[in-house]
PDB file of C-alpha atoms in Angstrom:
ATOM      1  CA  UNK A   1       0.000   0.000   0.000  1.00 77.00           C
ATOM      2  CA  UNK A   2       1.407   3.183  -1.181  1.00 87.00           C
ATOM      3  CA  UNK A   3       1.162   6.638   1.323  1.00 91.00           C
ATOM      4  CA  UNK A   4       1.400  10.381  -0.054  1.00 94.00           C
ATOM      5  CA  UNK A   5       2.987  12.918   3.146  1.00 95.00           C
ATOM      6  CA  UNK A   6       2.905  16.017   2.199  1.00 96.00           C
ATOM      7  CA  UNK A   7       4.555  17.858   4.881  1.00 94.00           C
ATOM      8  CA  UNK A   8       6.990  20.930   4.904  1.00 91.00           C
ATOM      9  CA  UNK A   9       8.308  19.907   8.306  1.00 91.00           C
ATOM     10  CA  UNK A  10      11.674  18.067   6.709  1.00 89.00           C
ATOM     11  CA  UNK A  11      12.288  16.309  10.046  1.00 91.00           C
ATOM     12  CA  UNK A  12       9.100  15.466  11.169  1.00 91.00           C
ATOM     13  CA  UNK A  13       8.506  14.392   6.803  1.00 90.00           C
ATOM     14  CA  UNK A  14      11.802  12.081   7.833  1.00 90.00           C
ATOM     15  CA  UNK A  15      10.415  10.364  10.682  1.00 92.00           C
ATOM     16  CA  UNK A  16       7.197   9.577   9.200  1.00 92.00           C
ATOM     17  CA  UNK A  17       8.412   8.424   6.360  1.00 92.00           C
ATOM     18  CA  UNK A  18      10.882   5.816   7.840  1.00 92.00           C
ATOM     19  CA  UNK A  19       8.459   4.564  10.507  1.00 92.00           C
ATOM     20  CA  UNK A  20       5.877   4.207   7.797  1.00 91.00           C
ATOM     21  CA  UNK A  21       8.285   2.016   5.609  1.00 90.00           C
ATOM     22  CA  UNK A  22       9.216  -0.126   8.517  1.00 89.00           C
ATOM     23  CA  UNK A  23       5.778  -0.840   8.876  1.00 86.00           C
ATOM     24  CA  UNK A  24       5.395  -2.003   5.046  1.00 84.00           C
ATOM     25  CA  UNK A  25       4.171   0.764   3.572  1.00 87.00           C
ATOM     26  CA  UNK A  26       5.854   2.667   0.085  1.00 87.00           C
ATOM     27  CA  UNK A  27       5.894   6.553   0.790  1.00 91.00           C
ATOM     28  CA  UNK A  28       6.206   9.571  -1.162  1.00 92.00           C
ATOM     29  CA  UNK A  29       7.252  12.578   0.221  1.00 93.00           C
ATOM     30  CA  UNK A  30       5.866  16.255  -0.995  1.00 93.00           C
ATOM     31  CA  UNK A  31       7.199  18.915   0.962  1.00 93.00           C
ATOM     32  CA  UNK A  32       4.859  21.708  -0.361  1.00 94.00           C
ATOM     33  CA  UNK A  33       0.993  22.065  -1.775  1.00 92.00           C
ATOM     34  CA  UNK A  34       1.881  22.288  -5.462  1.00 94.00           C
ATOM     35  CA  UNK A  35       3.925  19.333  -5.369  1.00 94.00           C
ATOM     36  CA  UNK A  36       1.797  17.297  -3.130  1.00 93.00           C
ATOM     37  CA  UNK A  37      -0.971  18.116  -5.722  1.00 92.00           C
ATOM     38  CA  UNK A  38       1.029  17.231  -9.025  1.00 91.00           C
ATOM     39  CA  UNK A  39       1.693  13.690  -6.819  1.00 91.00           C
ATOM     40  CA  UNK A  40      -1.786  13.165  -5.467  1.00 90.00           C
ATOM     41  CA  UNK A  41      -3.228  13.665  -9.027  1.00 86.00           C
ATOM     42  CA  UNK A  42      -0.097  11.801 -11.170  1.00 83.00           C
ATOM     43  CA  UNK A  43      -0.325   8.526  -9.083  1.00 82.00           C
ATOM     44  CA  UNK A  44      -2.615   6.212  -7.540  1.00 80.00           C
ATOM     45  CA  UNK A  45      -2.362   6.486  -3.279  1.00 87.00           C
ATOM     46  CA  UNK A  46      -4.030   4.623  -0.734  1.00 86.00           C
ATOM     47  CA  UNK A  47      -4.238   7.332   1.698  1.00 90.00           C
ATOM     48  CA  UNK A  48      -3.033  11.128   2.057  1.00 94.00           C
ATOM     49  CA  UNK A  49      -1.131  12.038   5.217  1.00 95.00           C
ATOM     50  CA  UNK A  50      -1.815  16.377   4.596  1.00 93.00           C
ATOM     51  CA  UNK A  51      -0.314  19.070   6.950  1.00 92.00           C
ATOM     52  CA  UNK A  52      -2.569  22.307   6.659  1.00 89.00           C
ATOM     53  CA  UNK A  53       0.284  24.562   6.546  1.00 89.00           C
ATOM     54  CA  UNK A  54       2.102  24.076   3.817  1.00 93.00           C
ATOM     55  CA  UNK A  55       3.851  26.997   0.948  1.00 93.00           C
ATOM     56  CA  UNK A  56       2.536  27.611  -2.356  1.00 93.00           C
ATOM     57  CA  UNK A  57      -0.678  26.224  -1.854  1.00 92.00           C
ATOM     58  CA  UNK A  58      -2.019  25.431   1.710  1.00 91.00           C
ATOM     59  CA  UNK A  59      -2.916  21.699   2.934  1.00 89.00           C
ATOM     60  CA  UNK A  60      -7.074  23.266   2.920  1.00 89.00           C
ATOM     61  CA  UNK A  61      -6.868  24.144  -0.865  1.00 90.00           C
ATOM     62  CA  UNK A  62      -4.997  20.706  -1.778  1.00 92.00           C
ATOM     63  CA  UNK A  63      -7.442  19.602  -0.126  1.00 89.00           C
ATOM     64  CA  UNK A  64     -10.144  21.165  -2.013  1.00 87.00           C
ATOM     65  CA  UNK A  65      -8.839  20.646  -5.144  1.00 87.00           C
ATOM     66  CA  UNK A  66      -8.896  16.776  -4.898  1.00 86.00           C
ATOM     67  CA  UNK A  67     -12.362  16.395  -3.800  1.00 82.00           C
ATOM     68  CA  UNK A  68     -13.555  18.706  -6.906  1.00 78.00           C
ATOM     69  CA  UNK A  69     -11.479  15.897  -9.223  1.00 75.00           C
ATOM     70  CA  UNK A  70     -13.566  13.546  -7.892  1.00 60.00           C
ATOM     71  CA  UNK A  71     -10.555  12.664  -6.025  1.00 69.00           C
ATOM     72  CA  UNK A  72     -11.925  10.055  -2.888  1.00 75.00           C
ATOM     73  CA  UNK A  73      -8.643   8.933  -1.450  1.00 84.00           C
ATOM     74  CA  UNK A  74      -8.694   9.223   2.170  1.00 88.00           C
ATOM     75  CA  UNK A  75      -7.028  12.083   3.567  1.00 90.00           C
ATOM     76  CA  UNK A  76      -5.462  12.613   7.341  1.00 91.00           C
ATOM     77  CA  UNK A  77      -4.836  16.012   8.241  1.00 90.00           C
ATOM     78  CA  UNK A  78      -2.070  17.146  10.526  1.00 89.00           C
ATOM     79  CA  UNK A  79      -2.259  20.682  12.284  1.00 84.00           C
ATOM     80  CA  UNK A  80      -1.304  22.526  14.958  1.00 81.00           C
ATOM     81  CA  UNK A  81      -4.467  23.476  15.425  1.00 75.00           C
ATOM     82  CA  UNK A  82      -6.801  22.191  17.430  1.00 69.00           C
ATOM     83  CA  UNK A  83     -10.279  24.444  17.600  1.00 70.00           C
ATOM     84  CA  UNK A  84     -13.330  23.030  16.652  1.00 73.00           C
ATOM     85  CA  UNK A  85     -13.886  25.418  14.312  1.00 72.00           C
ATOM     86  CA  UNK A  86     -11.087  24.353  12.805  1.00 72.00           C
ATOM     87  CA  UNK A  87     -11.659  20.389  12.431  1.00 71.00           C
ATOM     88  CA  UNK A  88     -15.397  21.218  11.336  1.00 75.00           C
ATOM     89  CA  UNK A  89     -14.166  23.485   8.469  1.00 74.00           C
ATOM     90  CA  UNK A  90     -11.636  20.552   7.114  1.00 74.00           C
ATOM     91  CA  UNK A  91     -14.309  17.764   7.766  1.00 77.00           C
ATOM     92  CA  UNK A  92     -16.293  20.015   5.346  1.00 74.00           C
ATOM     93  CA  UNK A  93     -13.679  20.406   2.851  1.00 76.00           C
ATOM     94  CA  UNK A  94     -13.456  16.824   2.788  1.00 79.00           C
ATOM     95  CA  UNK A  95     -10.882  14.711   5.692  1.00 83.00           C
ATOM     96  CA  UNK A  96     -11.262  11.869   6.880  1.00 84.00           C
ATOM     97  CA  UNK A  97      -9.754  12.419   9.893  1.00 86.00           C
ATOM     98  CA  UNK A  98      -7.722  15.142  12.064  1.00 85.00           C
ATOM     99  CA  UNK A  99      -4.660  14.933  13.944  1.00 86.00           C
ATOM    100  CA  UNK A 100      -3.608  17.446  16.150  1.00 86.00           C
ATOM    101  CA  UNK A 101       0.448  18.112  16.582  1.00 87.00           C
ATOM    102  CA  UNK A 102       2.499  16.931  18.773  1.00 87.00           C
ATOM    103  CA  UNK A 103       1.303  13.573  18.418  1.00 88.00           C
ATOM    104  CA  UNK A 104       2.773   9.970  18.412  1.00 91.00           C
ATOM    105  CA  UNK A 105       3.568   7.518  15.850  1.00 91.00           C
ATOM    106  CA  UNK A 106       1.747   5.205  17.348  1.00 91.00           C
ATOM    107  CA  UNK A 107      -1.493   7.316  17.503  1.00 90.00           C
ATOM    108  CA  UNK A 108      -0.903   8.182  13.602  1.00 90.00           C
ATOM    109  CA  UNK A 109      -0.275   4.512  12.484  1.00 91.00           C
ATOM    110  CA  UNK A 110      -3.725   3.442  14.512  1.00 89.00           C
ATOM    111  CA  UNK A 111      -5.605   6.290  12.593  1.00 88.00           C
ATOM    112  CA  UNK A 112      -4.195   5.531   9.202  1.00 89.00           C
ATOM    113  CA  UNK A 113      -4.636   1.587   9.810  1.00 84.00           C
ATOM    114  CA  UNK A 114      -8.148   2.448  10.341  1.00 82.00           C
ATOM    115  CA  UNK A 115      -8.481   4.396   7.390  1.00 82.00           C
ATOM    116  CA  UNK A 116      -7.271   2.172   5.227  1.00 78.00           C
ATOM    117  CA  UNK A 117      -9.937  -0.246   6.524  1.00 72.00           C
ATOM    118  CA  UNK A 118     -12.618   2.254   5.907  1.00 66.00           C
ATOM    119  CA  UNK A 119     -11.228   3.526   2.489  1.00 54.00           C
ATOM    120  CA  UNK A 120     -12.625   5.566  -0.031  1.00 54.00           C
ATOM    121  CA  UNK A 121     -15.936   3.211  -1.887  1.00 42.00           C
ATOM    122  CA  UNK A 122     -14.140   2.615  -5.012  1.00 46.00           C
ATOM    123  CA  UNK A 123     -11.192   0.947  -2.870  1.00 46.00           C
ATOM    124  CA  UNK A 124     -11.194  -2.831  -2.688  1.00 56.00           C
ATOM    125  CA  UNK A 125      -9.478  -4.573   0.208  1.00 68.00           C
ATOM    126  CA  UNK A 126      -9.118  -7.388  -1.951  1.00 80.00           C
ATOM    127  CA  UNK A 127      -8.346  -8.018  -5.374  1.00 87.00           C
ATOM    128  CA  UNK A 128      -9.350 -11.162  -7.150  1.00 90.00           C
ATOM    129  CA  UNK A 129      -7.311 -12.420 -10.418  1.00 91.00           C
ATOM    130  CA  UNK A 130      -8.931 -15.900 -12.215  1.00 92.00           C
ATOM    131  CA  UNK A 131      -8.301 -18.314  -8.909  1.00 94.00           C
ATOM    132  CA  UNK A 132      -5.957 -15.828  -7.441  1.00 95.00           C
ATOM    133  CA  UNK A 133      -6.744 -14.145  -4.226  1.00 94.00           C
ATOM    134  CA  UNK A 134      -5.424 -10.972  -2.638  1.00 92.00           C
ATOM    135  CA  UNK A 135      -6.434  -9.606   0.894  1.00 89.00           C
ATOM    136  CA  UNK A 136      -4.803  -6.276   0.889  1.00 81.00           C
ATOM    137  CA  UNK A 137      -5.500  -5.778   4.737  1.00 75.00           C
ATOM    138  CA  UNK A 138      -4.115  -9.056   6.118  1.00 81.00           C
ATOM    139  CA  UNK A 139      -1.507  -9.200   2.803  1.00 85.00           C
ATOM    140  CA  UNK A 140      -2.441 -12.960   2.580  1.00 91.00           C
ATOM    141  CA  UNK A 141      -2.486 -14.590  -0.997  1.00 95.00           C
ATOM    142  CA  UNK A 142      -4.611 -17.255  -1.925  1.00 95.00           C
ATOM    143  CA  UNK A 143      -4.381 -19.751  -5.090  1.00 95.00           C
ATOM    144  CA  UNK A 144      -7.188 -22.005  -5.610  1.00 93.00           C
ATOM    145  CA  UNK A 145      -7.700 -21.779  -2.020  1.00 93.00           C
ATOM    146  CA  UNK A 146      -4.288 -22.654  -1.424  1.00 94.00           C
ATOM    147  CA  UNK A 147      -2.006 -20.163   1.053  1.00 95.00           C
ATOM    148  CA  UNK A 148       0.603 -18.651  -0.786  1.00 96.00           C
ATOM    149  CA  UNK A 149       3.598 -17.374   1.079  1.00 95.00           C
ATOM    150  CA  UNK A 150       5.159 -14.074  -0.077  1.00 92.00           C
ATOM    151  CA  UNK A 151       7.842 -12.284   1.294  1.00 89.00           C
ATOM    152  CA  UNK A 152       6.971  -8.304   1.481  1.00 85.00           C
ATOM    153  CA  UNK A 153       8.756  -6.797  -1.839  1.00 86.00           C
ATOM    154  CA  UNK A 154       7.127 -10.109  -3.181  1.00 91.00           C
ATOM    155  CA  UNK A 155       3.965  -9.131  -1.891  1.00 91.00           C
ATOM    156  CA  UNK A 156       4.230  -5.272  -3.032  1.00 87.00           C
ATOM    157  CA  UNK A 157       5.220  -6.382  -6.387  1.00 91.00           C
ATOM    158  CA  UNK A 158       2.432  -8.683  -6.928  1.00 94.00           C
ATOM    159  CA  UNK A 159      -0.435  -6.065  -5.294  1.00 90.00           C
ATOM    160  CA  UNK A 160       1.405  -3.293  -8.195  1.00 88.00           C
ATOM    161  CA  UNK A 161       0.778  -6.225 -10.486  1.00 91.00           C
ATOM    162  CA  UNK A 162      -2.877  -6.607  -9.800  1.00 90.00           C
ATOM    163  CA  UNK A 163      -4.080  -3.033  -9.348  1.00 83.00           C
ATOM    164  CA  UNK A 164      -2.948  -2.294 -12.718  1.00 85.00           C
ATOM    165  CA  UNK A 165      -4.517  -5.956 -14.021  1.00 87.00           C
ATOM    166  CA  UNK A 166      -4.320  -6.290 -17.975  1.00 87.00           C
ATOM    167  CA  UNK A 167      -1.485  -3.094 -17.927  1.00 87.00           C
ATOM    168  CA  UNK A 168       1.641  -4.176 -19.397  1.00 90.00           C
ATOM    169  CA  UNK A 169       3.966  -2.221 -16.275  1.00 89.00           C
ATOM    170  CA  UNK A 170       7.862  -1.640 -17.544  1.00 88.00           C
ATOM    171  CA  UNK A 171      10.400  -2.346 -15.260  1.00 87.00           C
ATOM    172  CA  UNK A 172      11.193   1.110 -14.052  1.00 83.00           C
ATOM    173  CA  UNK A 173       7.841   1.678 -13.623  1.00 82.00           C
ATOM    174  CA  UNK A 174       7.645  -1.177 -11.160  1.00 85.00           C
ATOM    175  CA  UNK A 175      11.218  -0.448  -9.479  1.00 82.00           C
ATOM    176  CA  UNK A 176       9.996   3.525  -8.543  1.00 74.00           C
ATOM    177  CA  UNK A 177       7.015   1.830  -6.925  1.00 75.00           C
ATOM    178  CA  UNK A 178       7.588  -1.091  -5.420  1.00 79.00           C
ATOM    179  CA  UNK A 179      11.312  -0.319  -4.428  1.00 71.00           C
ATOM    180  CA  UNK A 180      10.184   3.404  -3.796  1.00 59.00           C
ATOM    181  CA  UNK A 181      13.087   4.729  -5.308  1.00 56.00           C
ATOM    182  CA  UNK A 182      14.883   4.617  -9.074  1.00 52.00           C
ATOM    183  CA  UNK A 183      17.725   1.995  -9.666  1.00 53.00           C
ATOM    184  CA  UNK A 184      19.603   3.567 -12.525  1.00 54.00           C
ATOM    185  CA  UNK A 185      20.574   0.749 -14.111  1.00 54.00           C
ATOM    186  CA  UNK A 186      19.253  -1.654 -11.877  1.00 61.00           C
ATOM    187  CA  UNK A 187      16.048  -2.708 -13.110  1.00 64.00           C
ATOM    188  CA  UNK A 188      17.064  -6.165 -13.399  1.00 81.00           C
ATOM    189  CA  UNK A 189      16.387  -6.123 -10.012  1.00 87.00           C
ATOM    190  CA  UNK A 190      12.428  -6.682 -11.134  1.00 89.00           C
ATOM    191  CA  UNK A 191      13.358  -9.992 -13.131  1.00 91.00           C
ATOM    192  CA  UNK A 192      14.762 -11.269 -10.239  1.00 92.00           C
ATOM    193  CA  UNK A 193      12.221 -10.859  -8.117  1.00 93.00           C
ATOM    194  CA  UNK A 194       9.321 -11.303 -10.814  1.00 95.00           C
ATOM    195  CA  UNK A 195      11.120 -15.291 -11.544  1.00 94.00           C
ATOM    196  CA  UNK A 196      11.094 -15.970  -7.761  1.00 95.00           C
ATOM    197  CA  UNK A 197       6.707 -14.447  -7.939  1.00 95.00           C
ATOM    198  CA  UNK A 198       6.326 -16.788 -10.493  1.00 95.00           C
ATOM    199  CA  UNK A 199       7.829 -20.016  -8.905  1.00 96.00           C
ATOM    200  CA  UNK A 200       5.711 -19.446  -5.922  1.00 95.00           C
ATOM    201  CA  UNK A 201       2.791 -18.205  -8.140  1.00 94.00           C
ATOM    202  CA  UNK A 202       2.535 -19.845 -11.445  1.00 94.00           C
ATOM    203  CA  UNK A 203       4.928 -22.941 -11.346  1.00 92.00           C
ATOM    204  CA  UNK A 204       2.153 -25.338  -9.988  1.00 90.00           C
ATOM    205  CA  UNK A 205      -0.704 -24.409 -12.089  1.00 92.00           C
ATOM    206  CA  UNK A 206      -1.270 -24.739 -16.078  1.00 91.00           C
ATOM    207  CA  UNK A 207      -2.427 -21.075 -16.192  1.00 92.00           C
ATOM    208  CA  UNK A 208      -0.070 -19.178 -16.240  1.00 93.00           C
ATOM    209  CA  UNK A 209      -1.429 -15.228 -14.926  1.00 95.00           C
ATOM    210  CA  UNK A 210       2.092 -13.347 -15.064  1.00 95.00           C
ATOM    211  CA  UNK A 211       2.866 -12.312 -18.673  1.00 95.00           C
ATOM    212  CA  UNK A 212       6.216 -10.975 -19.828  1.00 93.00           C
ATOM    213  CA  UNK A 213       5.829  -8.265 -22.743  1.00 90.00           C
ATOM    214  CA  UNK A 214       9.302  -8.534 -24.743  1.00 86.00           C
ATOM    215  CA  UNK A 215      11.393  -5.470 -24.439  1.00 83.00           C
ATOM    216  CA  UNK A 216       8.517  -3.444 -22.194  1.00 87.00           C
ATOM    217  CA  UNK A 217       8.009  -5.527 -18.844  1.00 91.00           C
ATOM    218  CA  UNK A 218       5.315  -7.322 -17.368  1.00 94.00           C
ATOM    219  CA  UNK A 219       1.446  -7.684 -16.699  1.00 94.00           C
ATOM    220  CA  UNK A 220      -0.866  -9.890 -14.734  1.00 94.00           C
ATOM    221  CA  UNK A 221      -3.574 -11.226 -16.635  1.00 90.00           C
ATOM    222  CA  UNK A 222      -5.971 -14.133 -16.641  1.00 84.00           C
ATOM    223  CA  UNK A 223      -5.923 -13.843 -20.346  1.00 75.00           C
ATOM    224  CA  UNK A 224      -4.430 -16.297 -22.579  1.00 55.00           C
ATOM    225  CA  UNK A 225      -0.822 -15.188 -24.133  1.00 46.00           C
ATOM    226  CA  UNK A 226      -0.972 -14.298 -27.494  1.00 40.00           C
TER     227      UNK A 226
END
């Protein structure tokens, strides 16, 4: 599961982002609105973590701006702030939830854990591929009914795989994803781990669901090669 901070704080941004990716999670970091806008609306996130004060465009606006694309990925908003007037006029503009600083990790990871649950309606906590099973909360993969065991870049690469079902994905698009960063060089990184998906995944049944696309990179389909 993939988390947007957009924060302006660079420590604070730092700490978040490392204790997020310790618990599993891929993060991009925004340290301003514009930028936190150009990410929120370029890629797919499963949840926003928003400060309110932010430069060049404030946390509120981004805010705004999302929910008037049509734009129902849940949002946590971090403030100083803690009127009432305040959480009522951000609960209007469209959060999920409010976070007042200081306030502990532990605190934030409960919050976002439970939106994640919640998640916006169009957000499916599982995905479902021929006889393939995903649950995106527990991470447990299913085959025929039968427990598949996945380590976690295994795991992130396959869930990439299946939210973007039938979309031939190229090899640095996967590495800046899954790896959260860009191997320069490097991408046959993904091969590697794609041939160790597909032992665990494909080896024991006659259908075949991960495709290779020569010279591009690779999809997950239930679709027969052509």
């Amino acid at each position: 599961m993939r988390i947007l901070i957009v924060e302006d704080e660079e420590k604070l941004c730092g700490i978040l982002s490392r204790g997020l990716k310790s618990e599993g999670f891929a993060v991009d970091l925004a340290h301003d609105g514009l930028q936190g806008l150009e990410l929120a609306t370029s890629y797919t996130y499963d949840l926003i973590v928003l400060d309110v004060q932010l430069p060049k465009m404030t946390g509120t606006q981004l805010l705004q701006r999302l929910r008037q694309r049509d734009h129902y990925v849940p949002v946590l908003m971090l403030t100083a702030r803690d009127a009432v007037s305040d959480k009522v006029v951000h609960f209007e503009a469209g959060a999920d939830d409010y976070l007042t600083k200081p306030f502990s990790f532990a605190e934030l990871l409960v919050r976002i854990k439970a939106l994640m649950r919640r998640g916006p309606v169009q957000r499916s906590d599982s995905l479902k591929i021929a006889d393939l099973e995903i649950d995106r909360l527990s991470r447990q993969v299913k085959r025929a009914g039968k427990r598949i065991e996945l380590s976690p870049k295994e795991y992130a690469l396959l869930e990439y795989l299946a939210l973007n079902t039938g979309r031939v994905l190229s090899r640095t698009m996967i590495i800046e994803h899954v790896w959260d960063q860009s191997f320069e060089g490097l991408t046959n990184i993904v091969d590697v781990y794609v041939k160790q998906l597909r032992t665990k995944l494909d080896a024991d049944y006659d259908k075949k669901l991960i495709k290779t696309s020569r010279g591009v990179g690779y999809t997950l389909t239930d679709e027969a090669a052509a």
